[in-house]
Coordinates of C-alpha atoms and ligand atoms in Angstrom, one line a residue:
M201 CA 94.3 76.3 86.7
A202 CA 94.2 78.3 89.9
D203 CA 90.8 78.6 91.7
F204 CA 90.6 82.3 92.1
V205 CA 91.0 85.8 90.6
G206 CA 92.1 88.9 92.3
A207 CA 91.1 92.6 91.9
V208 CA 92.8 95.7 93.0
D209 CA 90.3 98.5 93.4
Q210 CA 92.0 101.8 94.0
G211 CA 89.3 104.2 94.8
T212 CA 88.9 108.0 95.8
T213 CA 88.7 107.3 99.5
S214 CA 90.3 103.9 99.8
S215 CA 92.2 101.0 98.2
R216 CA 91.0 97.4 98.3
F217 CA 92.0 94.0 97.2
M218 CA 89.4 91.5 96.6
I219 CA 89.5 87.8 95.8
F220 CA 86.6 86.1 93.9
D221 CA 85.9 82.5 93.1
H222 CA 84.5 81.0 89.8
G223 CA 80.9 81.9 90.8
G224 CA 81.9 85.6 91.2
N225 CA 81.6 85.1 95.1
E226 CA 83.8 87.1 97.3
V227 CA 86.4 85.0 99.1
A228 CA 88.4 87.6 100.8
R229 CA 89.0 91.4 101.0
H230 CA 90.9 94.0 102.7
Q231 CA 90.5 97.7 102.4
L232 CA 92.4 100.9 103.7
E233 CA 91.6 104.6 103.5
H234 CA 94.1 107.2 102.6
E235 CA 94.4 110.8 103.3
Q236 CA 92.3 113.5 101.5
I237 CA 94.6 116.5 101.2
L238 CA 92.6 119.6 100.9
P239 CA 95.3 122.5 100.7
S240 CA 92.8 125.2 99.7
P241 CA 89.2 125.7 98.5
G242 CA 88.5 123.5 95.5
W243 CA 91.9 121.7 95.7
V244 CA 91.8 117.9 96.4
E245 CA 95.0 115.8 96.3
H246 CA 96.3 112.3 97.3
D247 CA 99.8 111.2 98.0
P248 CA 100.7 108.5 95.4
T249 CA 103.3 107.0 97.6
E250 CA 100.8 106.4 100.3
I251 CA 98.4 104.9 97.7
W252 CA 101.0 102.4 96.7
E253 CA 101.9 101.5 100.3
R254 CA 98.2 101.0 101.1
T255 CA 97.7 98.9 97.9
R256 CA 100.5 96.6 98.9
S257 CA 99.3 96.3 102.3
V258 CA 95.6 95.4 101.3
I259 CA 97.0 92.7 98.9
T260 CA 99.1 91.1 101.5
T261 CA 96.5 91.2 104.2
A262 CA 93.6 89.8 102.0
L263 CA 95.9 86.9 100.8
N264 CA 96.8 86.1 104.3
K265 CA 93.1 86.3 105.6
A266 CA 92.1 83.6 103.0
N267 CA 95.3 81.8 103.4
L268 CA 96.1 82.0 99.8
S269 CA 99.2 82.7 97.8
A270 CA 100.1 84.0 94.4
A271 CA 99.8 80.4 92.9
D272 CA 96.1 80.3 93.8
L273 CA 95.3 83.3 91.6
A274 CA 94.8 82.8 87.9
A275 CA 95.1 86.5 87.1
V276 CA 94.8 89.8 88.7
G277 CA 92.8 92.8 87.3
I278 CA 93.0 96.5 88.3
T279 CA 90.4 99.2 88.5
N280 CA 90.8 102.7 89.7
Q281 CA 89.4 106.2 90.4
R282 CA 89.6 107.7 87.1
E283 CA 91.0 111.1 85.8
T284 CA 93.1 111.6 89.0
A285 CA 96.6 112.4 87.7
V286 CA 100.0 111.2 88.8
V287 CA 103.3 112.5 87.3
W288 CA 106.4 110.7 88.4
N289 CA 110.1 110.2 87.5
R290 CA 110.5 106.8 85.9
R291 CA 114.2 106.7 86.9
T292 CA 113.7 107.4 90.6
G293 CA 110.1 106.3 91.0
R294 CA 109.3 109.4 92.9
P295 CA 106.2 111.5 92.1
Y296 CA 106.8 115.2 91.3
Y297 CA 103.7 116.3 92.9
N298 CA 100.7 114.9 94.7
A299 CA 98.0 113.3 92.6
I300 CA 95.6 115.9 91.5
V301 CA 92.2 114.3 92.2
W302 CA 89.2 114.2 89.8
Q303 CA 87.2 116.5 92.1
D304 CA 89.9 119.2 92.1
T305 CA 88.7 122.4 90.4
R306 CA 92.1 124.3 90.2
T307 CA 92.1 124.0 86.4
D308 CA 88.9 125.9 86.0
R309 CA 90.7 128.7 84.1
I310 CA 92.3 126.1 81.7
A311 CA 88.9 124.6 81.0
S312 CA 87.1 127.9 80.5
A313 CA 89.9 129.2 78.3
L314 CA 89.6 126.2 76.1
E315 CA 85.8 126.9 75.6
R316 CA 86.3 130.6 75.1
D317 CA 88.9 130.1 72.4
G318 CA 86.6 127.7 70.5
K319 CA 88.4 124.5 71.3
G320 CA 85.5 123.0 73.2
D321 CA 84.0 121.4 70.0
V322 CA 87.1 119.4 68.9
I323 CA 87.5 118.0 72.5
R324 CA 83.8 117.0 72.4
R325 CA 84.1 115.6 69.0
K326 CA 87.3 113.7 69.4
A327 CA 87.3 112.9 73.1
G328 CA 83.5 112.7 73.7
L329 CA 84.0 115.2 76.7
P330 CA 83.2 118.8 77.5
P331 CA 86.2 120.8 78.6
A332 CA 86.1 120.6 82.3
T333 CA 88.2 120.5 85.4
Y334 CA 87.1 116.9 86.0
F335 CA 89.4 115.3 83.4
S336 CA 93.2 114.6 83.5
G337 CA 94.4 116.8 80.6
G338 CA 94.3 120.1 82.4
K339 CA 95.7 118.6 85.6
I340 CA 98.7 117.4 83.6
Q341 CA 99.1 120.8 82.1
W342 CA 98.9 122.3 85.6
I343 CA 101.7 120.1 86.9
L344 CA 103.9 120.9 83.8
E345 CA 103.4 124.6 84.3
N346 CA 103.6 124.9 88.1
V347 CA 106.1 122.3 89.4
D348 CA 109.8 123.1 88.7
G349 CA 111.7 120.9 86.3
V350 CA 108.8 118.7 85.2
R351 CA 108.6 120.1 81.8
E352 CA 112.2 119.5 81.0
A353 CA 112.0 116.0 82.5
A354 CA 108.9 115.3 80.3
E355 CA 110.6 116.4 77.2
A356 CA 113.5 114.2 78.1
G357 CA 111.2 111.2 78.6
E358 CA 111.9 111.0 82.3
A359 CA 108.6 112.4 83.8
V360 CA 105.7 110.3 82.9
F361 CA 101.9 110.6 83.5
G362 CA 99.4 108.0 84.6
N363 CA 96.0 107.7 86.3
T364 CA 96.3 105.5 89.4
D365 CA 95.9 102.3 87.4
S366 CA 99.1 103.1 85.4
W367 CA 100.9 104.2 88.6
L368 CA 100.2 100.9 90.3
L369 CA 100.7 98.7 87.2
W370 CA 104.1 100.3 86.9
N371 CA 105.0 99.7 90.6
L372 CA 103.6 96.1 90.6
T373 CA 105.5 95.1 87.6
G374 CA 108.9 96.2 89.0
G375 CA 108.8 100.1 89.0
T376 CA 112.3 101.5 88.3
D377 CA 113.3 98.0 87.5
G378 CA 111.5 97.5 84.2
G379 CA 107.9 98.4 85.3
V380 CA 105.5 98.6 82.4
H381 CA 103.8 102.0 81.5
V382 CA 100.5 101.1 80.4
T383 CA 96.7 102.0 80.5
D384 CA 93.5 101.0 78.9
P385 CA 90.9 102.9 76.7
T386 CA 88.4 103.3 79.5
N387 CA 91.0 105.3 81.6
A388 CA 92.5 107.0 78.5
S389 CA 89.0 108.2 77.5
R390 CA 88.8 110.3 80.6
T391 CA 91.8 112.5 79.8
M392 CA 90.5 114.7 77.0
L393 CA 93.6 113.4 75.0
M394 CA 92.4 110.2 73.4
D395 CA 90.4 109.9 70.1
L396 CA 87.5 107.7 70.8
E397 CA 87.5 106.3 67.4
T398 CA 91.3 105.4 66.9
L399 CA 91.7 104.6 70.7
D400 CA 95.0 106.4 70.5
W401 CA 96.5 109.6 71.9
D402 CA 95.6 112.4 69.5
D403 CA 98.3 115.1 68.5
E404 CA 95.7 117.9 68.1
L405 CA 94.3 117.2 71.6
L406 CA 97.8 116.9 73.1
S407 CA 98.8 120.3 71.6
L408 CA 95.8 122.1 73.2
F409 CA 97.3 121.1 76.7
N410 CA 100.9 121.3 75.5
I411 CA 101.6 117.8 76.8
P412 CA 104.6 115.9 75.4
R413 CA 103.4 112.5 73.9
Q414 CA 106.2 110.5 75.4
M415 CA 104.8 111.2 79.0
L416 CA 101.8 109.1 78.2
P417 CA 101.3 105.4 78.8
Q418 CA 100.7 102.8 76.1
I419 CA 97.0 102.0 75.6
R420 CA 96.3 98.3 75.8
P421 CA 93.0 96.4 75.8
S422 CA 90.9 96.6 79.1
S423 CA 91.0 92.7 79.1
D424 CA 94.3 91.7 77.5
P425 CA 95.0 88.0 76.9
Q426 CA 98.7 88.9 76.5
G427 CA 98.7 90.5 79.9
Y428 CA 100.4 93.8 80.6
G429 CA 103.1 92.2 82.7
L430 CA 103.8 89.9 85.7
T431 CA 103.7 90.9 89.4
R432 CA 107.1 90.6 91.0
A433 CA 108.0 87.8 93.5
A434 CA 109.6 90.7 95.6
G435 CA 106.3 92.7 95.6
P436 CA 103.1 92.3 97.7
F437 CA 101.9 89.1 95.9
G438 CA 105.1 87.3 96.6
G439 CA 105.0 85.7 93.3
E440 CA 104.4 86.1 89.6
I441 CA 100.9 86.5 88.5
I442 CA 99.6 87.9 85.2
L443 CA 98.2 91.3 85.3
A444 CA 95.4 91.0 82.6
A445 CA 92.8 93.7 83.1
D446 CA 92.6 97.4 83.6
L447 CA 89.3 99.2 83.8
G448 CA 88.2 102.6 85.2
D449 CA 86.0 102.0 88.3
Q450 CA 82.8 103.0 86.7
Q451 CA 83.4 100.9 83.6
A452 CA 84.5 98.1 85.8
A453 CA 81.1 98.3 87.7
T454 CA 79.2 98.1 84.4
V455 CA 81.1 94.9 83.7
G456 CA 80.5 93.6 87.3
Q457 CA 76.8 94.3 86.7
V458 CA 77.0 92.3 83.5
C459 CA 75.6 95.2 81.3
F460 CA 77.0 93.6 78.2
E461 CA 73.9 94.4 76.0
P462 CA 73.3 97.8 74.4
G463 CA 70.5 99.5 76.3
Q464 CA 71.6 98.1 79.8
A465 CA 72.6 100.7 82.4
K466 CA 73.9 100.7 85.9
N467 CA 74.1 103.3 88.6
T468 CA 76.9 103.3 91.2
Y469 CA 76.5 105.1 94.4
G470 CA 79.9 105.9 96.0
T471 CA 81.8 109.1 96.6
G472 CA 80.0 110.4 93.5
N473 CA 77.3 108.7 91.3
F474 CA 78.0 107.3 87.8
L475 CA 75.4 106.1 85.6
L476 CA 76.5 104.3 82.6
L477 CA 74.4 103.1 79.6
N478 CA 76.0 100.5 77.2
T479 CA 75.6 101.7 73.6
G480 CA 77.4 98.7 72.0
N481 CA 79.9 99.4 69.2
E482 CA 78.2 102.7 68.4
L483 CA 79.5 106.1 69.6
V484 CA 76.5 108.0 70.8
R485 CA 77.1 111.8 71.0
S486 CA 75.2 113.5 73.7
T487 CA 73.2 116.6 73.2
N488 CA 72.0 116.7 76.8
G489 CA 75.2 117.0 78.9
L490 CA 76.3 113.3 79.1
L491 CA 79.8 112.1 78.3
T492 CA 80.7 109.6 75.5
T493 CA 83.2 107.2 76.9
V494 CA 84.7 103.8 76.2
C495 CA 82.8 101.1 78.3
Y496 CA 85.4 98.3 77.7
Q497 CA 87.6 96.7 75.1
F498 CA 88.0 93.1 75.5
G499 CA 91.0 91.5 73.7
D500 CA 90.9 92.3 70.0
A501 CA 87.2 92.8 69.7
K502 CA 85.7 96.1 68.8
P503 CA 85.4 98.5 71.6
V504 CA 82.1 98.9 73.4
Y505 CA 81.0 102.5 74.2
A506 CA 78.8 104.0 76.8
L507 CA 77.0 107.2 77.6
E508 CA 77.7 108.4 81.1
G509 CA 76.2 110.7 83.5
S510 CA 78.7 111.6 86.2
I511 CA 77.7 113.2 89.4
A512 CA 80.6 114.6 91.5
V513 CA 79.1 114.6 95.0
T514 CA 76.8 112.0 96.4
G515 CA 78.3 109.8 99.2
S516 CA 80.8 112.5 99.9
A517 CA 77.9 114.8 100.9
V518 CA 77.0 112.2 103.5
Q519 CA 80.7 112.3 104.6
W520 CA 80.4 116.1 104.8
L521 CA 77.4 115.7 107.2
R522 CA 79.7 113.6 109.2
D523 CA 83.1 115.2 109.0
Q524 CA 82.4 118.9 108.5
L525 CA 79.0 119.4 110.1
G526 CA 79.2 116.7 112.7
I527 CA 75.5 116.0 112.7
I528 CA 76.0 112.3 112.2
S529 CA 78.8 109.9 113.5
G530 CA 78.7 107.5 110.7
A531 CA 77.3 107.3 107.1
S532 CA 74.6 104.8 108.2
E533 CA 73.2 107.3 110.7
S534 CA 72.1 109.4 107.8
E535 CA 69.3 107.0 107.4
S536 CA 68.1 107.0 111.0
L537 CA 68.3 110.8 111.2
A538 CA 66.3 111.3 108.0
R539 CA 63.7 108.9 109.2
Q540 CA 62.9 111.1 112.0
V541 CA 60.9 113.4 109.7
E542 CA 58.4 112.4 107.0
D543 CA 59.6 114.5 104.2
N544 CA 62.3 117.2 103.4
G545 CA 60.3 120.0 105.2
G546 CA 60.7 122.2 102.1
V547 CA 64.5 122.0 102.2
Y548 CA 66.7 121.2 99.2
F549 CA 70.5 120.8 99.4
V550 CA 72.5 121.0 96.2
P551 CA 75.9 119.7 97.0
A552 CA 77.7 121.4 94.2
F553 CA 81.0 121.4 96.0
S554 CA 83.0 120.8 92.7
G555 CA 80.7 122.8 90.6
L556 CA 78.0 120.8 88.9
F557 CA 78.9 117.8 86.7
A558 CA 76.4 116.1 84.4
P559 CA 74.2 117.2 82.8
Y560 CA 75.0 120.8 83.7
W561 CA 78.8 121.1 83.5
R562 CA 78.9 124.4 85.5
S563 CA 82.2 125.0 87.2
D564 CA 80.7 128.4 88.5
A565 CA 78.2 126.6 90.6
R566 CA 78.6 126.0 94.3
G567 CA 76.7 124.2 96.9
A568 CA 73.5 125.6 98.4
I569 CA 70.9 124.7 101.1
V570 CA 67.6 126.4 100.2
G571 CA 64.1 126.6 101.5
L572 CA 65.0 126.8 105.2
S573 CA 62.6 128.0 107.7
R574 CA 62.7 128.2 111.5
F575 CA 60.9 124.9 111.5
N576 CA 63.7 122.8 109.9
T577 CA 66.1 120.5 111.8
N578 CA 69.1 118.4 111.2
A579 CA 66.7 115.7 110.3
H580 CA 65.5 117.7 107.3
L581 CA 69.0 118.3 106.2
A582 CA 69.8 114.6 106.3
R583 CA 66.7 114.0 104.3
A584 CA 67.6 116.6 101.8
T585 CA 71.0 115.1 101.5
L586 CA 69.7 111.7 100.6
E587 CA 67.1 113.3 98.3
S588 CA 70.0 115.2 96.5
I589 CA 71.6 111.9 95.7
C590 CA 68.3 110.7 94.1
Y591 CA 67.5 114.0 92.3
Q592 CA 70.9 114.2 90.7
T593 CA 70.3 110.7 89.5
R594 CA 67.0 111.8 88.0
D595 CA 68.7 114.7 86.2
V596 CA 71.1 112.2 84.5
V597 CA 68.4 109.6 83.8
E598 CA 66.2 112.2 82.0
A599 CA 69.3 113.3 79.9
M600 CA 70.1 109.6 79.2
Q601 CA 66.6 108.9 77.9
Q602 CA 66.6 112.0 75.7
D603 CA 70.1 111.1 74.2
S604 CA 69.4 107.4 73.7
G605 CA 65.7 107.0 73.5
V606 CA 66.2 104.1 75.9
V607 CA 63.5 104.2 78.6
L608 CA 64.6 102.5 81.8
D609 CA 62.3 99.8 83.0
V610 CA 64.6 99.0 86.1
L611 CA 67.7 100.8 87.5
R612 CA 70.5 98.5 88.5
V613 CA 72.3 99.9 91.4
D614 CA 75.5 99.2 93.5
G615 CA 78.0 101.0 95.7
G616 CA 78.2 101.9 99.4
I617 CA 75.1 104.0 99.6
T618 CA 72.8 101.2 98.4
A619 CA 73.1 99.9 102.0
N620 CA 70.8 103.0 102.7
E621 CA 67.2 101.3 102.4
L622 CA 65.5 104.9 102.7
C623 CA 67.7 106.3 100.0
M624 CA 67.0 103.4 97.6
Q625 CA 63.2 103.8 98.4
M626 CA 63.4 107.5 97.7
Q627 CA 65.3 106.7 94.5
S628 CA 62.5 104.6 93.3
D629 CA 60.0 107.2 94.3
I630 CA 61.8 110.1 92.6
L631 CA 62.4 108.2 89.4
G632 CA 59.2 106.3 89.3
V633 CA 60.9 103.1 88.2
P634 CA 62.0 100.0 90.3
V635 CA 65.5 99.9 91.7
S636 CA 67.3 96.6 91.8
K637 CA 70.4 95.7 93.7
P638 CA 72.6 92.5 93.1
V639 CA 73.9 90.1 95.8
V640 CA 77.5 91.2 95.1
A641 CA 77.3 94.9 95.6
E642 CA 81.1 95.3 95.1
T643 CA 80.7 95.3 91.3
T644 CA 83.7 97.6 90.7
A645 CA 86.2 95.0 92.0
L646 CA 84.2 92.2 90.5
G647 CA 84.3 93.8 87.1
A648 CA 88.1 94.0 87.2
A649 CA 88.2 90.4 88.2
Y650 CA 85.9 89.5 85.3
G651 CA 88.1 91.3 82.9
A652 CA 91.2 89.5 84.2
G653 CA 89.5 86.1 84.4
L654 CA 88.2 86.5 80.7
A655 CA 91.6 87.4 79.5
V656 CA 93.2 84.0 80.8
G657 CA 90.2 81.7 80.1
F658 CA 89.2 81.4 83.8
W659 CA 85.8 82.4 82.4
K660 CA 85.0 81.5 78.9
S661 CA 82.5 84.1 78.0
T662 CA 80.4 86.9 79.1
E663 CA 77.4 84.6 78.9
E664 CA 79.0 82.6 81.7
L665 CA 79.4 85.8 83.7
K666 CA 75.6 86.7 83.3
R667 CA 74.7 83.5 85.2
N668 CA 76.6 84.8 88.2
W669 CA 74.4 87.9 88.5
N670 CA 71.5 87.4 91.1
E671 CA 69.2 90.1 92.6
D672 CA 69.4 90.7 96.3
K673 CA 66.6 93.4 96.7
R674 CA 64.1 95.5 94.6
W675 CA 62.4 98.7 95.6
Q676 CA 59.1 99.9 94.0
S677 CA 57.9 103.4 93.8
E678 CA 55.4 104.5 96.4
W679 CA 54.9 108.1 95.3
N680 CA 52.1 109.2 92.9
D681 CA 52.9 111.3 89.8
E682 CA 51.9 114.5 91.5
Q683 CA 54.2 114.0 94.4
R684 CA 57.0 113.2 92.0
E685 CA 56.6 116.2 89.8
H686 CA 56.1 118.6 92.8
G687 CA 59.3 117.4 94.4
Y688 CA 61.3 117.5 91.1
A689 CA 60.1 121.1 90.4
G690 CA 61.5 122.2 93.8
W691 CA 64.9 120.4 93.0
K692 CA 65.0 122.3 89.6
K693 CA 64.5 125.7 91.3
A694 CA 67.2 124.8 93.9
I695 CA 69.7 124.0 91.0
E696 CA 69.0 127.6 89.6
R697 CA 70.1 129.0 93.0
T698 CA 73.6 127.5 92.7
L699 CA 74.5 128.9 89.4
N700 CA 76.8 131.9 88.6
W701 CA 78.3 131.8 92.1
V702 CA 82.1 131.8 91.3
D703 CA 83.6 134.4 89.0
I704 CA 86.1 132.3 87.1
D705 CA 87.9 135.0 85.1
Ligands
ATP70 N1 74.4 103.6 104.9 C1 74.8 104.6 104.1 N2 74.0 105.8 103.9 C2 74.5 106.8 103.1 N3 75.6 106.7 102.6 C3 76.5 105.7 102.8 C4 76.2 104.6 103.6 N4 77.2 103.8 103.7 C5 78.2 104.2 102.9 N5 77.9 105.5 102.4 C6 78.5 106.4 101.5 O1 79.1 105.6 100.5 C7 80.4 106.0 100.2 C8 81.2 104.9 100.0 O2 80.8 103.9 99.1 P1 81.8 103.1 98.3 O3 82.7 102.3 99.2 O4 81.0 102.3 97.3 O5 82.6 104.3 97.7 P2 83.5 104.4 96.5 O6 83.0 105.4 95.5 O7 83.7 103.0 95.8 O8 84.8 105.0 97.2 P3 85.9 105.2 96.4 O9 85.5 106.5 95.6 O10 87.0 105.4 97.3 O11 86.1 104.1 95.3 C9 80.8 107.0 101.2 O12 80.9 108.3 100.6 C10 79.8 106.9 102.3 O13 79.6 108.2 102.8
MG71 MG1 84.9 102.8 94.3

């Protein structure tokens, strides 16, 4: 068997291709950003064609860097930004509209009308989700209603939907020439259209959004020994490799962090933050603002579920300091700037740019910087930004403990922001629990590789994967309880100030 496994990680800000060896060590990677298209307040789009081009390019470049070819890869897995909706024509291969990104709030009226009309409960019960702009269902409905010709084409079976996993799998397996139209339960569980128990599209849910069933991809296991299809020799791999895993990015990171036991959790710090707690084969219904979601389904085994706390804006608040305010020139400068002051100087920043996600689910909220006095500087704002990442995490950790009764003894972290030592120290201070980071921090791509490798027998079991996990660094809390509670009380007041800002109806 070949010595390596590949993983495509199609993220919100960039696409990467990574190659791993049997020990789970990185062998090569290449990464390219794509444009964030922001046509009006609250709207966020990506160009699916650009994403496909960038994906091709990172695959070819990473293989070249490592001097490897298709024959060296035992399998390839894919992981992706979830919820982001692409609708394309399966005959021409052309998208009808830009991808509507998970952060986009244009469907707020669709979401609030569902709640107002009493449909919220059926969505919560079947899909495990509250009606919100975040998920794919409303985005598909918006495209069907606002782009000429799509509804007719969808009824005729020509216009099809996918998240970026499906879009790339279709293209990698030949596109208009026999491409497969598939997804997995972790991605499907983010649409508001799948029943969590049957793992199938649900007619009642489809009717709420008026979406024709034939638009939707076939749902296949997240790690599939049969494979979804083969890459094409004419494509970026230059040969035929089995595509054998598909996991939403946050579920992939949970797999990459080897959280295979009920009660284990990870928190990924990227564009947003996503805390997932493995709840095993049990579907746990949240009463505290968390989502119930599919964690993974390996082969014909029963699905494993998770409770999830999704936070829309964390790393993107750091990018906002850089791109919109211009007070730092790179993300890592947020740390040196924040270190110029000892504390937040009374300033709290709630980056509710897309409303508030977990545990609040308030699309009427917008961002606020509060507590300002003449004394404050950019350094306080940088500090408040890093603190906002940690306080939002505390909000979801509290909700998770209430829902599950699981008390965290350590928080396993990964993602781009974990390079920020100050932020990780603050996280431990604000939570009062140790924070632990693994050697391979690219857990998202690693999880997709694990799924693909398990499918083809490159790795024999999850036990084998657990042995690949090693701690790189651990942070211990340095705050006392009084500091912690005082700081958190300020955060809660700041949250109050962001609510009821946008009039939706
Ligand atoms: N040293 C740092 N301090 C603070 N934030 C950082 C630092 N380095 C990176 N970031 C932030 O981390 C994010 C990138 O992390 P990562 O690459 O894990 O993101 P991601 O969520 O995987 O991206 P995508 O959503 O495209 O998949 C960016 O938003 C960036 O602002
Ligand atoms: Mg990512």
